[in-house]
Coordinates of C-alpha atoms in Angstrom, one line a residue:
M1 CA 122.9 62.7 80.5
F2 CA 125.4 65.6 80.6
F3 CA 123.6 67.4 77.7
R4 CA 120.3 67.1 79.5
F5 CA 121.7 68.5 82.7
F6 CA 123.3 71.4 80.8
L7 CA 120.0 72.1 79.0
L8 CA 118.2 72.1 82.4
L9 CA 120.8 74.4 83.9
Y10 CA 120.5 76.8 80.9
I11 CA 116.7 76.9 81.3
V12 CA 116.8 77.6 85.0
T13 CA 119.5 80.3 84.5
S14 CA 117.4 81.9 81.7
C15 CA 114.4 82.0 83.9
D16 CA 116.3 83.6 86.7
N17 CA 117.6 86.3 84.3
S18 CA 114.1 87.0 83.1
K19 CA 113.1 88.2 86.6
E20 CA 115.3 91.3 86.2
T21 CA 113.8 94.6 85.3
F22 CA 115.6 96.8 82.9
F23 CA 115.4 100.6 82.6
G24 CA 117.5 102.4 80.1
G25 CA 117.6 104.6 77.0
K26 CA 119.1 107.8 75.7
I27 CA 118.8 111.5 76.7
L28 CA 119.5 114.2 74.1
N29 CA 121.0 117.5 75.3
P30 CA 121.4 116.2 78.8
S31 CA 121.1 118.8 81.6
S32 CA 122.9 116.5 84.1
D33 CA 125.5 113.8 83.9
K34 CA 123.3 111.2 85.6
I35 CA 119.9 109.7 85.9
S36 CA 118.2 108.4 89.1
L37 CA 115.4 106.0 89.7
Y38 CA 113.2 106.4 92.8
V39 CA 110.2 104.8 94.4
N40 CA 108.5 106.6 97.3
D41 CA 111.3 109.1 97.5
N42 CA 113.8 106.2 98.0
L43 CA 116.7 105.9 95.6
I44 CA 116.6 102.6 93.8
D45 CA 119.6 103.1 91.5
E46 CA 121.6 105.9 89.9
T47 CA 123.9 105.8 87.0
K48 CA 126.1 108.1 85.0
L49 CA 125.2 108.8 81.4
N50 CA 127.5 107.6 78.7
S51 CA 129.1 110.1 76.4
D52 CA 126.3 109.7 73.9
G53 CA 123.6 110.2 76.6
S54 CA 122.7 106.6 76.9
F55 CA 122.3 104.7 80.2
E56 CA 121.2 101.3 81.7
I57 CA 119.8 100.4 85.0
V58 CA 119.2 96.7 85.9
I59 CA 117.1 95.8 89.0
D60 CA 117.3 92.3 90.3
S61 CA 113.9 92.4 92.1
I62 CA 111.2 95.1 92.4
N63 CA 107.8 95.5 93.8
P64 CA 105.7 96.7 90.9
G65 CA 104.2 100.2 91.1
L66 CA 104.7 103.8 90.3
F67 CA 108.3 105.0 90.1
N68 CA 110.0 108.3 89.3
F69 CA 113.1 108.9 87.2
Y70 CA 115.0 112.1 87.7
H71 CA 117.3 113.9 85.3
D72 CA 117.9 117.2 87.1
P73 CA 116.0 119.5 87.1
E74 CA 113.2 117.4 85.6
F75 CA 111.4 114.2 86.6
Q76 CA 108.6 112.0 85.4
Y77 CA 106.5 109.1 86.7
I78 CA 106.7 105.7 85.2
I79 CA 105.1 102.3 85.9
L80 CA 107.6 99.4 86.4
E81 CA 106.7 95.8 86.9
K82 CA 108.7 92.6 87.0
N83 CA 110.2 91.5 83.6
D84 CA 109.7 95.0 82.1
S85 CA 112.5 96.1 79.7
L86 CA 111.7 99.8 79.3
K87 CA 113.7 102.2 77.2
I88 CA 113.2 106.0 77.0
R89 CA 114.3 108.6 74.5
L90 CA 113.9 112.2 75.3
N91 CA 115.3 115.6 74.5
T92 CA 115.7 117.9 77.6
L93 CA 114.9 120.9 75.4
D94 CA 111.3 119.6 75.3
F95 CA 111.3 117.1 78.2
D96 CA 107.7 115.8 78.5
E97 CA 106.6 116.4 75.0
S98 CA 109.6 114.5 73.5
L99 CA 109.5 111.6 75.9
V100 CA 108.9 108.2 74.2
Y101 CA 109.1 104.7 75.6
T102 CA 110.0 101.5 73.7
G103 CA 110.4 97.9 74.8
S104 CA 108.5 95.7 77.2
G105 CA 106.3 97.8 79.4
S106 CA 106.3 100.7 76.9
G107 CA 102.6 100.7 76.0
K108 CA 101.3 101.5 79.4
N109 CA 103.9 104.2 80.0
N110 CA 103.3 105.9 76.6
F111 CA 99.6 106.0 77.4
L112 CA 100.3 107.3 80.9
M113 CA 102.5 110.1 79.4
D114 CA 99.7 111.0 77.0
V115 CA 97.3 111.2 80.0
F116 CA 99.7 113.7 81.7
L117 CA 100.0 115.9 78.6
K118 CA 96.3 115.9 77.9
S119 CA 95.5 116.7 81.6
E120 CA 97.9 119.7 81.4
Q121 CA 96.2 121.0 78.3
D122 CA 92.8 120.5 79.8
E123 CA 93.8 122.2 83.0
V124 CA 94.6 125.4 81.1
F125 CA 91.2 125.3 79.4
I126 CA 89.4 124.5 82.7
N127 CA 91.2 127.4 84.5
S128 CA 89.9 129.8 81.9
N129 CA 86.3 128.7 82.6
L130 CA 86.2 128.9 86.4
N131 CA 83.6 131.6 86.2
L132 CA 81.0 129.4 84.6
K133 CA 77.8 128.5 86.3
I134 CA 78.0 125.3 88.4
D135 CA 76.0 123.2 86.0
Q136 CA 78.0 124.4 83.0
F137 CA 81.3 123.9 84.8
K138 CA 80.3 120.3 85.7
R139 CA 79.4 119.5 82.2
L140 CA 82.7 120.8 81.0
V141 CA 84.8 118.8 83.4
D142 CA 82.7 115.7 83.0
S143 CA 83.1 115.8 79.3
L144 CA 86.9 116.2 79.4
Y145 CA 87.2 113.4 81.9
T146 CA 84.9 111.1 79.9
K147 CA 87.0 111.6 76.8
Q148 CA 90.2 110.5 78.6
F149 CA 88.3 107.6 80.3
N150 CA 86.8 106.3 77.0
S151 CA 90.2 106.6 75.3
F152 CA 91.7 104.4 78.0
N153 CA 88.9 101.9 77.6
T154 CA 89.6 101.8 73.9
Y155 CA 93.3 101.1 74.7
L156 CA 92.4 98.3 77.1
S157 CA 90.2 96.7 74.4
E158 CA 93.3 96.4 72.2
N159 CA 96.1 95.9 74.8
K160 CA 96.5 93.7 77.9
I161 CA 98.1 95.3 81.0
S162 CA 98.0 94.4 84.7
L163 CA 95.2 95.4 87.0
L164 CA 97.8 97.5 88.9
S165 CA 98.7 99.4 85.8
Q166 CA 95.0 99.9 85.1
D167 CA 94.4 101.3 88.5
I168 CA 97.4 103.7 88.3
I169 CA 96.3 105.1 84.9
N170 CA 92.7 105.4 85.9
S171 CA 93.8 107.4 89.0
A172 CA 96.1 109.6 86.8
I173 CA 93.0 110.4 84.7
L174 CA 90.6 110.9 87.6
Y175 CA 92.2 113.0 90.3
P176 CA 93.4 116.0 88.3
Y177 CA 89.8 116.6 87.1
L178 CA 88.3 116.1 90.5
S179 CA 90.8 118.6 91.9
K180 CA 89.4 121.2 89.4
F181 CA 86.0 120.8 91.1
H182 CA 87.6 121.7 94.4
S183 CA 89.3 124.7 92.7
F184 CA 85.9 125.8 91.4
I185 CA 84.3 125.4 94.9
I186 CA 87.0 127.6 96.5
R187 CA 87.0 130.2 93.7
N188 CA 83.3 130.6 93.8
N189 CA 82.5 129.9 97.4
I190 CA 80.1 127.2 96.5
S191 CA 77.7 126.1 99.2
F192 CA 77.9 122.6 100.7
E193 CA 74.5 121.6 99.3
E194 CA 75.6 122.5 95.8
Q195 CA 79.1 120.9 96.1
S196 CA 77.7 117.4 96.4
V197 CA 76.2 117.6 92.9
L198 CA 79.7 117.9 91.4
F199 CA 81.0 114.6 92.9
E200 CA 77.9 112.4 92.6
P201 CA 79.1 110.2 89.8
Y202 CA 82.6 109.8 91.3
N203 CA 82.0 109.1 95.0
S204 CA 82.1 105.4 94.6
I205 CA 85.5 105.4 92.9
I206 CA 87.3 107.9 95.1
D207 CA 89.9 106.2 97.3
F208 CA 91.5 108.1 100.2
N209 CA 93.8 105.2 101.1
S210 CA 95.6 104.1 97.9
K211 CA 99.0 102.6 98.9
Y212 CA 100.2 103.0 95.3
L213 CA 99.6 106.7 95.1
G214 CA 101.1 108.1 98.2
Y215 CA 103.8 109.8 96.2
F216 CA 101.7 110.7 93.3
K217 CA 101.3 114.5 93.5
P218 CA 97.9 114.9 91.7
Y219 CA 96.4 112.4 94.1
I220 CA 97.8 114.2 97.2
D221 CA 96.7 117.5 95.8
F222 CA 93.1 116.2 95.4
I223 CA 92.9 114.9 99.0
Y224 CA 94.5 118.1 100.3
L225 CA 91.8 120.2 98.6
D226 CA 89.0 117.8 99.6
I227 CA 89.9 118.1 103.3
Y228 CA 90.2 121.9 102.9
N229 CA 86.6 122.1 101.6
R230 CA 85.3 119.6 104.2
V231 CA 86.6 121.7 107.0
K232 CA 85.5 125.0 105.5
N233 CA 81.9 123.6 105.4
E234 CA 81.8 122.6 109.0
I235 CA 81.6 125.9 110.9
K236 CA 82.7 129.4 110.6
F237 CA 86.2 129.6 112.2
N238 CA 87.3 132.6 114.2
S239 CA 91.0 132.4 113.3
V240 CA 93.4 131.0 110.8
I241 CA 95.1 128.8 113.4
D242 CA 91.8 127.2 114.4
F243 CA 90.9 126.5 110.8
N244 CA 94.3 124.9 110.1
K245 CA 94.5 122.9 113.2
R246 CA 91.0 121.5 112.4
R247 CA 92.4 120.5 108.9
L248 CA 95.1 118.4 110.6
I249 CA 92.5 116.7 112.8
K250 CA 90.2 116.1 109.8
T251 CA 93.1 114.5 107.8
D252 CA 93.6 112.1 110.7
E253 CA 89.9 111.3 110.7
V254 CA 89.4 110.8 107.0
I255 CA 92.5 108.9 106.0
S256 CA 93.3 105.5 107.5
S257 CA 96.4 104.7 105.3
G258 CA 99.5 105.7 107.3
L259 CA 101.4 106.6 104.1
V260 CA 98.7 108.8 102.6
K261 CA 98.0 110.5 105.9
E262 CA 101.7 111.2 106.4
R263 CA 102.0 112.7 102.9
V264 CA 99.0 115.0 103.3
L265 CA 100.0 116.1 106.8
R266 CA 103.5 116.9 105.6
F267 CA 102.2 118.9 102.6
H268 CA 99.9 120.9 104.8
A269 CA 102.5 121.6 107.4
I270 CA 105.1 122.8 104.9
G271 CA 102.6 125.1 103.2
F272 CA 101.5 126.5 106.5
L273 CA 104.9 127.2 108.0
L274 CA 106.1 128.8 104.8
Q275 CA 103.5 131.5 105.3
K276 CA 105.7 132.6 108.3
Q277 CA 102.9 133.4 110.8
D278 CA 103.7 134.7 114.3
D279 CA 105.7 132.3 116.3
S280 CA 102.9 131.7 118.8
I281 CA 100.6 130.7 115.9
N282 CA 103.3 128.3 114.5
K283 CA 103.9 126.7 117.9
S284 CA 100.2 126.1 118.3
F285 CA 100.0 124.5 114.9
L286 CA 103.0 122.3 115.5
E287 CA 101.6 121.1 118.8
T288 CA 98.5 119.7 117.0
F289 CA 100.6 118.4 114.2
M290 CA 102.9 116.4 116.5
K291 CA 99.8 114.9 118.2
V292 CA 98.3 113.8 114.9
S293 CA 101.4 112.8 112.9
K294 CA 102.9 109.4 113.9
N295 CA 105.9 109.5 111.5
K296 CA 109.0 110.4 113.5
L297 CA 111.0 111.3 110.4
V298 CA 108.3 113.6 109.1
N299 CA 107.9 115.2 112.5
E300 CA 111.6 115.8 112.7
E301 CA 111.6 117.3 109.2
I302 CA 108.7 119.7 110.0
F303 CA 110.3 120.8 113.3
N304 CA 113.6 121.5 111.6
L305 CA 111.8 123.6 109.0
Y306 CA 110.1 125.5 111.8
E307 CA 113.5 126.2 113.4
K308 CA 115.1 127.2 110.2
L309 CA 112.3 129.6 109.3
K310 CA 112.8 131.4 112.7
E311 CA 116.4 132.3 111.7

């Protein structure tokens, strides 16, 4: 009887331990003495590196999603889910290119890292072709996106990952390419009628309210540019302040997710204030911003930035 009770206790204890999520690894040529793990700009855990550059972080319970790890001055996105046991190995002399994952949860993160690296390479190539005709540019971007998309489908045919991880990786592939359409529109002053052709195959999969991507910069960049072009197409604005105030209002109209809206508004406000317009213009902008933004912490941050830039 005692043996059976002990066996049952061992099984229960083992199951409880398996709920932990592990993040560790080794950093060569460390540029800082610590590594930090964040989700949505909130610190989850932070630990000092050992003398050999190794570290371990154990999390009792997490909500699965997109995280960041920071090793100053660099950072990278990772996907973490319950029961993952993820190890990294990287050399700060070649941070992204040297980053490799092993352990449970490594497959999805290695693929995500490959997506980032390929997108960076493609961005350089796309930027060198912004002077193409619209149909040529569309074929170029479509083909580069399709290669990444097909590569991921091949990966999924051979590997099983959660729907959440699939959504995150699909988004990491999609939005950087769509942002290049907006860059092309701005660069070449493409008319509204012509713009719609660029996005026709993608409209059904664009999501302005993803709760998992509010802190994913390529996603916020896309929405920021999308709203810029929407407002630019509306009417001819007589002043910079009218145009930028309308962008704030359009952001409020287009986005229903509080988190995504907050992130886009914050990004817009910081960018505008850093231009150091006349104080009367900044005050007018802030008045509209404070009416639209519902996040008290963000509002306080933006107001403090305004005050600091006046000094």
